mmCIF file of C-alpha atoms and ligand atoms in Angstrom:
data_model
loop_
_atom_site.group_PDB
_atom_site.id
_atom_site.type_symbol
_atom_site.label_atom_id
_atom_site.label_comp_id
_atom_site.label_asym_id
_atom_site.label_seq_id
_atom_site.Cartn_x
_atom_site.Cartn_y
_atom_site.Cartn_z
ATOM 1 C CA MET O 814 -34.878 23.812 51.579
ATOM 2 C CA ILE O 815 -32.717 21.382 49.597
ATOM 3 C CA THR O 816 -32.249 18.095 51.429
ATOM 4 C CA GLY O 817 -30.622 16.191 48.576
ATOM 5 C CA LEU O 818 -30.749 16.540 44.827
ATOM 6 C CA PRO O 819 -31.983 13.827 42.505
ATOM 7 C CA TYR O 820 -28.998 12.189 40.825
ATOM 8 C CA ARG O 821 -28.243 9.715 38.095
ATOM 9 C CA PRO O 822 -27.213 6.357 39.573
ATOM 10 C CA CYS O 823 -23.671 4.971 39.056
ATOM 11 C CA PRO O 824 -23.006 1.776 37.166
ATOM 12 C CA LEU O 825 -20.361 0.243 39.423
ATOM 13 C CA VAL O 826 -17.711 -2.168 38.128
ATOM 14 C CA LEU O 827 -15.902 -4.445 40.580
ATOM 15 C CA ALA O 828 -12.940 -6.305 39.093
ATOM 16 C CA ALA O 829 -10.270 -8.296 40.895
ATOM 17 C CA PRO O 830 -8.139 -11.409 40.668
ATOM 18 C CA SER O 831 -10.379 -14.452 41.075
ATOM 19 C CA GLY O 832 -10.911 -15.320 44.753
ATOM 20 C CA THR O 833 -10.368 -11.761 46.056
ATOM 21 C CA GLY O 834 -13.980 -11.450 47.156
ATOM 22 C CA LYS O 835 -15.627 -9.164 44.600
ATOM 23 C CA THR O 836 -18.736 -11.331 44.298
ATOM 24 C CA THR O 837 -19.072 -11.332 48.093
ATOM 25 C CA ILE O 838 -18.758 -7.534 48.170
ATOM 26 C CA ALA O 839 -21.234 -7.109 45.292
ATOM 27 C CA HIS O 840 -23.855 -9.254 47.050
ATOM 28 C CA ALA O 841 -23.293 -7.486 50.374
ATOM 29 C CA LEU O 842 -23.980 -4.107 48.720
ATOM 30 C CA VAL O 843 -27.219 -5.354 47.179
ATOM 31 C CA GLU O 844 -28.418 -7.041 50.374
ATOM 32 C CA ARG O 845 -27.601 -4.231 52.787
ATOM 33 C CA PHE O 846 -28.323 -1.012 50.948
ATOM 34 C CA ASP O 847 -31.280 0.376 49.060
ATOM 35 C CA HIS O 848 -30.923 1.259 45.391
ATOM 36 C CA PHE O 849 -28.224 -1.307 44.571
ATOM 37 C CA VAL O 850 -28.939 -4.087 42.078
ATOM 38 C CA PHE O 851 -26.694 -6.940 40.914
ATOM 39 C CA SER O 852 -25.988 -7.266 37.202
ATOM 40 C CA VAL O 853 -26.658 -10.921 36.369
ATOM 41 C CA SER O 854 -24.201 -11.904 33.627
ATOM 42 C CA ALA O 855 -24.688 -14.507 30.948
ATOM 43 C CA THR O 856 -22.120 -17.300 30.959
ATOM 44 C CA THR O 857 -21.343 -20.580 29.222
ATOM 45 C CA ARG O 858 -19.727 -21.912 32.439
ATOM 46 C CA ARG O 859 -21.492 -24.764 34.207
ATOM 47 C CA ALA O 860 -23.329 -23.812 37.413
ATOM 48 C CA ARG O 861 -21.455 -24.531 40.651
ATOM 49 C CA GLU O 862 -23.272 -26.264 43.457
ATOM 50 C CA GLY O 863 -25.658 -23.791 45.067
ATOM 51 C CA GLU O 864 -25.697 -21.380 42.133
ATOM 52 C CA VAL O 865 -29.136 -20.488 40.806
ATOM 53 C CA ASP O 866 -29.896 -19.842 37.139
ATOM 54 C CA GLY O 867 -31.104 -16.266 36.643
ATOM 55 C CA VAL O 868 -29.833 -15.206 40.083
ATOM 56 C CA ASP O 869 -26.061 -15.820 40.058
ATOM 57 C CA TYR O 870 -25.764 -16.059 36.286
ATOM 58 C CA ASP O 871 -27.899 -16.717 33.248
ATOM 59 C CA PHE O 872 -26.386 -20.080 32.327
ATOM 60 C CA VAL O 873 -26.518 -20.400 28.542
ATOM 61 C CA SER O 874 -25.050 -22.619 25.816
ATOM 62 C CA ARG O 875 -22.233 -21.362 23.555
ATOM 63 C CA GLU O 876 -24.808 -21.164 20.763
ATOM 64 C CA GLU O 877 -27.140 -18.987 22.841
ATOM 65 C CA PHE O 878 -24.202 -16.799 23.843
ATOM 66 C CA ARG O 879 -23.194 -16.352 20.183
ATOM 67 C CA GLY O 880 -26.795 -15.330 19.452
ATOM 68 C CA MET O 881 -26.640 -12.679 22.169
ATOM 69 C CA ILE O 882 -23.425 -11.271 20.651
ATOM 70 C CA GLU O 883 -24.993 -11.195 17.184
ATOM 71 C CA ASN O 884 -28.130 -9.467 18.479
ATOM 72 C CA HIS O 885 -26.001 -6.814 20.250
ATOM 73 C CA ALA O 886 -27.638 -7.853 23.514
ATOM 74 C CA LEU O 887 -24.309 -7.712 25.383
ATOM 75 C CA LEU O 888 -22.671 -4.437 26.392
ATOM 76 C CA GLU O 889 -19.379 -6.260 26.883
ATOM 77 C CA TRP O 890 -18.206 -9.863 26.814
ATOM 78 C CA ALA O 891 -14.980 -11.778 27.263
ATOM 79 C CA GLU O 892 -13.531 -15.263 27.449
ATOM 80 C CA VAL O 893 -12.356 -15.860 31.026
ATOM 81 C CA HIS O 894 -10.703 -19.080 32.228
ATOM 82 C CA GLY O 895 -11.988 -20.870 29.111
ATOM 83 C CA ASN O 896 -15.652 -19.795 29.405
ATOM 84 C CA LEU O 897 -17.618 -16.923 27.884
ATOM 85 C CA TYR O 898 -19.109 -14.236 30.132
ATOM 86 C CA GLY O 899 -21.061 -11.117 29.173
ATOM 87 C CA THR O 900 -23.118 -8.265 30.595
ATOM 88 C CA PRO O 901 -26.614 -7.920 29.077
ATOM 89 C CA ARG O 902 -27.081 -4.343 27.900
ATOM 90 C CA ARG O 903 -30.581 -4.278 29.423
ATOM 91 C CA ASN O 904 -29.114 -4.687 32.943
ATOM 92 C CA LEU O 905 -27.691 -1.172 32.768
ATOM 93 C CA GLU O 906 -30.706 0.291 30.989
ATOM 94 C CA ALA O 907 -33.189 -1.131 33.508
ATOM 95 C CA ALA O 908 -31.139 0.094 36.490
ATOM 96 C CA GLN O 909 -30.830 3.555 34.963
ATOM 97 C CA ASP O 910 -34.612 3.706 34.442
ATOM 98 C CA ARG O 911 -35.260 2.695 38.053
ATOM 99 C CA GLY O 912 -32.614 5.018 39.522
ATOM 100 C CA GLU O 913 -30.562 2.107 40.900
ATOM 101 C CA HIS O 914 -26.802 1.581 41.123
ATOM 102 C CA VAL O 915 -26.063 -1.523 39.074
ATOM 103 C CA VAL O 916 -23.110 -3.590 40.328
ATOM 104 C CA LEU O 917 -21.075 -5.419 37.684
ATOM 105 C CA ASP O 918 -18.857 -8.256 38.918
ATOM 106 C CA ILE O 919 -16.690 -8.715 35.809
ATOM 107 C CA ASP O 920 -13.094 -9.316 34.729
ATOM 108 C CA VAL O 921 -10.560 -6.672 33.675
ATOM 109 C CA GLN O 922 -11.198 -7.166 29.931
ATOM 110 C CA GLY O 923 -14.874 -6.441 30.544
ATOM 111 C CA ALA O 924 -14.015 -3.432 32.693
ATOM 112 C CA ARG O 925 -11.964 -1.998 29.821
ATOM 113 C CA GLN O 926 -14.950 -2.326 27.465
ATOM 114 C CA ILE O 927 -17.328 -0.756 29.997
ATOM 115 C CA ARG O 928 -14.973 2.224 30.351
ATOM 116 C CA LYS O 929 -15.528 2.944 26.625
ATOM 117 C CA ARG O 930 -19.207 2.033 26.326
ATOM 118 C CA ALA O 931 -20.586 3.388 29.622
ATOM 119 C CA PRO O 932 -18.423 6.451 30.346
ATOM 120 C CA GLY O 933 -20.348 7.260 33.556
ATOM 121 C CA ALA O 934 -19.379 3.933 35.132
ATOM 122 C CA VAL O 935 -17.186 3.875 38.245
ATOM 123 C CA LEU O 936 -14.429 1.270 38.063
ATOM 124 C CA ILE O 937 -13.099 -0.250 41.287
ATOM 125 C CA PHE O 938 -10.207 -2.704 41.371
ATOM 126 C CA VAL O 939 -10.395 -4.886 44.458
ATOM 127 C CA PHE O 940 -7.056 -5.986 45.917
ATOM 128 C CA PRO O 941 -6.493 -9.075 48.029
ATOM 129 C CA PRO O 942 -4.564 -8.226 51.214
ATOM 130 C CA SER O 943 -1.840 -10.777 50.317
ATOM 131 C CA ALA O 944 -1.032 -13.710 48.037
ATOM 132 C CA GLU O 945 -1.453 -16.105 50.975
ATOM 133 C CA ALA O 946 -4.935 -14.743 51.679
ATOM 134 C CA LEU O 947 -5.832 -15.101 47.993
ATOM 135 C CA TRP O 948 -4.598 -18.693 47.929
ATOM 136 C CA GLY O 949 -6.535 -19.403 51.101
ATOM 137 C CA ARG O 950 -9.779 -17.913 49.756
ATOM 138 C CA LEU O 951 -9.515 -19.717 46.420
ATOM 139 C CA THR O 952 -8.899 -23.093 48.032
ATOM 140 C CA ALA O 953 -11.441 -22.581 50.850
ATOM 141 C CA ARG O 954 -14.165 -21.857 48.288
ATOM 142 C CA GLY O 955 -13.584 -25.445 47.213
ATOM 143 C CA SER O 956 -15.128 -24.903 43.797
ATOM 144 C CA GLU O 957 -11.985 -25.429 41.706
ATOM 145 C CA ARG O 958 -9.377 -28.173 41.470
ATOM 146 C CA LEU O 959 -5.806 -27.337 42.453
ATOM 147 C CA ASP O 960 -4.599 -26.907 38.847
ATOM 148 C CA GLU O 961 -7.524 -24.519 38.246
ATOM 149 C CA VAL O 962 -6.645 -22.580 41.430
ATOM 150 C CA LYS O 963 -3.090 -22.170 40.128
ATOM 151 C CA ARG O 964 -4.385 -21.095 36.718
ATOM 152 C CA ARG O 965 -6.596 -18.445 38.339
ATOM 153 C CA LEU O 966 -3.718 -17.183 40.487
ATOM 154 C CA ARG O 967 -1.470 -16.783 37.438
ATOM 155 C CA ALA O 968 -4.288 -14.979 35.601
ATOM 156 C CA GLY O 969 -4.769 -12.719 38.642
ATOM 157 C CA ARG O 970 -1.063 -11.879 38.641
ATOM 158 C CA LYS O 971 -1.479 -10.662 35.039
ATOM 159 C CA GLU O 972 -4.730 -8.778 35.788
ATOM 160 C CA LEU O 973 -2.964 -6.727 38.470
ATOM 161 C CA GLU O 974 -1.136 -4.916 35.637
ATOM 162 C CA GLU O 975 -4.432 -3.173 34.854
ATOM 163 C CA ALA O 976 -4.975 -1.730 38.343
ATOM 164 C CA SER O 977 -3.711 1.771 37.515
ATOM 165 C CA HIS O 978 -6.404 2.209 34.828
ATOM 166 C CA PHE O 979 -9.213 1.962 37.378
ATOM 167 C CA ASP O 980 -10.824 4.876 39.240
ATOM 168 C CA TYR O 981 -10.346 3.389 42.714
ATOM 169 C CA ILE O 982 -8.439 0.638 44.524
ATOM 170 C CA VAL O 983 -10.137 -1.039 47.474
ATOM 171 C CA VAL O 984 -8.340 -3.656 49.572
ATOM 172 C CA ASN O 985 -10.605 -6.493 50.715
ATOM 173 C CA ASP O 986 -8.804 -7.280 53.960
ATOM 174 C CA ASP O 987 -11.814 -7.214 56.220
ATOM 175 C CA LEU O 988 -15.153 -7.626 54.412
ATOM 176 C CA GLU O 989 -16.979 -5.011 56.493
ATOM 177 C CA ARG O 990 -14.292 -2.414 55.833
ATOM 178 C CA ALA O 991 -14.189 -3.207 52.116
ATOM 179 C CA VAL O 992 -17.979 -2.869 51.769
ATOM 180 C CA ALA O 993 -17.887 0.441 53.670
ATOM 181 C CA ARG O 994 -15.151 1.734 51.346
ATOM 182 C CA VAL O 995 -17.136 0.875 48.226
ATOM 183 C CA ARG O 996 -20.280 2.418 49.732
ATOM 184 C CA ALA O 997 -18.344 5.616 50.471
ATOM 185 C CA ILE O 998 -17.058 5.777 46.898
ATOM 186 C CA VAL O 999 -20.599 5.486 45.491
ATOM 187 C CA GLU O 1000 -21.806 8.145 47.929
ATOM 188 C CA ALA O 1001 -19.093 10.576 46.805
ATOM 189 C CA GLU O 1002 -19.532 9.751 43.113
ATOM 190 C CA SER O 1003 -23.265 10.452 43.386
ATOM 191 C CA HIS O 1004 -22.488 14.046 44.302
ATOM 192 C CA ARG O 1005 -20.554 14.900 41.151
ATOM 193 C CA PRO O 1006 -22.197 17.770 39.255
ATOM 194 C CA SER O 1007 -22.443 15.570 36.158
ATOM 195 C CA ARG O 1008 -24.721 13.135 38.046
ATOM 196 C CA VAL O 1009 -27.168 15.702 39.404
ATOM 197 C CA LEU O 1010 -30.358 15.594 37.362
ATOM 198 C CA ASN O 1011 -31.296 18.994 35.978
ATOM 199 C CA LEU O 1012 -28.470 20.854 37.729
ATOM 200 C CA GLU O 1013 -29.091 23.894 35.517
ATOM 201 C CA GLY O 1014 -32.708 24.032 36.677
ATOM 202 C CA GLU O 1015 -31.672 23.734 40.339
ATOM 203 C CA VAL O 1016 -29.127 26.537 39.935
ATOM 204 C CA ALA O 1017 -31.665 28.774 38.164
ATOM 205 C CA ARG O 1018 -34.251 28.127 40.890
ATOM 206 C CA LEU O 1019 -31.793 29.005 43.689
ATOM 207 C CA ARG O 1020 -30.653 32.147 41.902
ATOM 208 C CA HIS O 1021 -34.249 33.222 41.468
ATOM 209 C CA GLU O 1022 -34.934 32.626 45.176
ATOM 210 C CA ILE O 1023 -31.856 34.674 46.109
ATOM 211 C CA ASP O 1024 -33.168 37.568 43.990
ATOM 212 C CA GLU O 1025 -36.527 37.320 45.771
ATOM 213 C CA VAL O 1026 -34.914 37.322 49.236
ATOM 214 C CA VAL O 1027 -32.810 40.353 48.377
ATOM 215 C CA GLU O 1028 -35.815 42.202 46.903
ATOM 216 C CA ARG O 1029 -37.982 41.420 49.914
ATOM 217 C CA SER O 1030 -35.289 42.640 52.311
ATOM 218 C CA GLU O 1031 -35.200 45.947 50.472
ATOM 219 C CA VAL O 1032 -38.960 46.388 50.946
ATOM 220 C CA GLU O 1033 -39.444 44.816 54.374
ATOM 221 C CA GLY O 1034 -36.043 45.081 56.029
ATOM 222 C CA PRO O 1035 -33.814 42.085 56.905
ATOM 223 C CA VAL O 1036 -35.438 38.688 56.166
ATOM 224 C CA SER O 1037 -35.303 36.200 59.025
ATOM 225 C CA GLY O 1038 -35.050 32.435 58.743
HETATM 226 P P1 ADP Q 856 -14.355 -13.490 43.605
HETATM 227 O O1 ADP Q 856 -15.755 -13.130 43.215
HETATM 228 O O2 ADP Q 856 -13.447 -12.290 43.642
HETATM 229 O O3 ADP Q 856 -13.763 -14.604 42.780
HETATM 230 P P2 ADP Q 856 -15.598 -14.549 46.044
HETATM 231 O O4 ADP Q 856 -16.500 -13.428 46.396
HETATM 232 O O5 ADP Q 856 -16.185 -15.787 45.458
HETATM 233 O O6 ADP Q 856 -14.381 -14.046 45.114
HETATM 234 O O7 ADP Q 856 -14.772 -14.899 47.369
HETATM 235 C C1 ADP Q 856 -13.829 -15.955 47.433
HETATM 236 C C2 ADP Q 856 -13.871 -16.578 48.842
HETATM 237 O O8 ADP Q 856 -13.309 -15.649 49.777
HETATM 238 C C3 ADP Q 856 -15.273 -16.897 49.332
HETATM 239 O O9 ADP Q 856 -15.260 -18.113 50.024
HETATM 240 C C4 ADP Q 856 -15.595 -15.723 50.265
HETATM 241 O O10 ADP Q 856 -16.507 -16.100 51.274
HETATM 242 C C5 ADP Q 856 -14.225 -15.390 50.845
HETATM 243 N N1 ADP Q 856 -14.053 -13.973 51.229
HETATM 244 C C6 ADP Q 856 -14.509 -12.857 50.591
HETATM 245 N N2 ADP Q 856 -14.120 -11.728 51.224
HETATM 246 C C7 ADP Q 856 -13.395 -12.131 52.301
HETATM 247 C C8 ADP Q 856 -12.715 -11.431 53.362
HETATM 248 N N3 ADP Q 856 -12.695 -10.097 53.426
HETATM 249 N N4 ADP Q 856 -12.091 -12.176 54.284
HETATM 250 C C9 ADP Q 856 -12.089 -13.517 54.227
HETATM 251 N N5 ADP Q 856 -12.701 -14.258 53.270
HETATM 252 C C10 ADP Q 856 -13.348 -13.558 52.304
HETATM 253 P P1 5GP Q 857 -16.518 -17.206 38.082
HETATM 254 O O1 5GP Q 857 -16.465 -18.316 37.091
HETATM 255 O O2 5GP Q 857 -15.526 -17.407 39.211
HETATM 256 O O3 5GP Q 857 -17.903 -16.880 38.568
HETATM 257 O O4 5GP Q 857 -16.038 -15.879 37.327
HETATM 258 C C1 5GP Q 857 -14.825 -15.875 36.607
HETATM 259 C C2 5GP Q 857 -14.494 -14.460 36.173
HETATM 260 O O5 5GP Q 857 -15.427 -14.000 35.202
HETATM 261 C C3 5GP Q 857 -14.559 -13.461 37.326
HETATM 262 O O6 5GP Q 857 -13.423 -12.592 37.206
HETATM 263 C C4 5GP Q 857 -15.824 -12.716 37.052
HETATM 264 O O7 5GP Q 857 -15.811 -11.407 37.576
HETATM 265 C C5 5GP Q 857 -15.824 -12.694 35.535
HETATM 266 N N1 5GP Q 857 -17.144 -12.356 34.985
HETATM 267 C C6 5GP Q 857 -18.359 -12.673 35.494
HETATM 268 N N2 5GP Q 857 -19.324 -12.139 34.741
HETATM 269 C C7 5GP Q 857 -18.721 -11.459 33.743
HETATM 270 C C8 5GP Q 857 -19.199 -10.677 32.649
HETATM 271 O O8 5GP Q 857 -20.383 -10.488 32.427
HETATM 272 N N3 5GP Q 857 -18.257 -10.141 31.831
HETATM 273 C C9 5GP Q 857 -16.923 -10.322 32.015
HETATM 274 N N4 5GP Q 857 -16.090 -9.717 31.174
HETATM 275 N N5 5GP Q 857 -16.437 -11.040 33.039
HETATM 276 C C10 5GP Q 857 -17.324 -11.608 33.889
#
């Protein structure tokens, strides 16, 4: 009896205006569910208080970042709010090998590049419930000065233009609901025929079994079970 077919995992891209909560959602997925892994990006930004090198980001110098670009180590990269950020290619390869959904917390420019370079990726644009909520989250985080908060809000206003190019829109009003929505999307995406490993083999096996059942019923009468 088939209880679930083996499937290829989904690289999952979460993009959103800064402060919407995509990092919080990404970490919640990894902490709560099996088979989700966070894609640790490389960045030239300085670490915020509490951030851990190699866990939140690989914090690198501009020179090191340039080296990664030259060595084709990055699947995508972009300049965001004055700093360089990029996704190491090996993050996707390693997750694929281990059968894990890799979660990319990246900006819209990066999402556009992933669309081209990893066609199986699922792109989710996370919406804030309102501008007031976004302002509140950005200021409550306390990691940026007021002029930087304003800069991020203006950038977010621009990024919203890209929303229609994504596969899904998820509103992060309540964190629990938002995480459940993303989880449901991954669950559905995992059941696409294109993600089932060896679908042809599974179909051939079932067809063969059907032939056997029919043959047996002709010899022995109706088959039970
Ligand atoms: P992003 O990665 O999109 O820039 P973060 O994940 O850093 O945003 O979240 C920004 C702030 O908003 C954080 O302080 C986080 O705890 C808070 N936050 C995230 N989701 C919610 C939510 N659904 N309701 C209220 N606050 C939230
Ligand atoms: P922050 O400095 O707040 O951690 O991140 C700033 C922005 O950079 C966020 O929109 C975040 O998603 C994005 N970002 C983080 N990592 C990457 C990455 O590897 N590639 C791209 N393109 N953007 C990234």
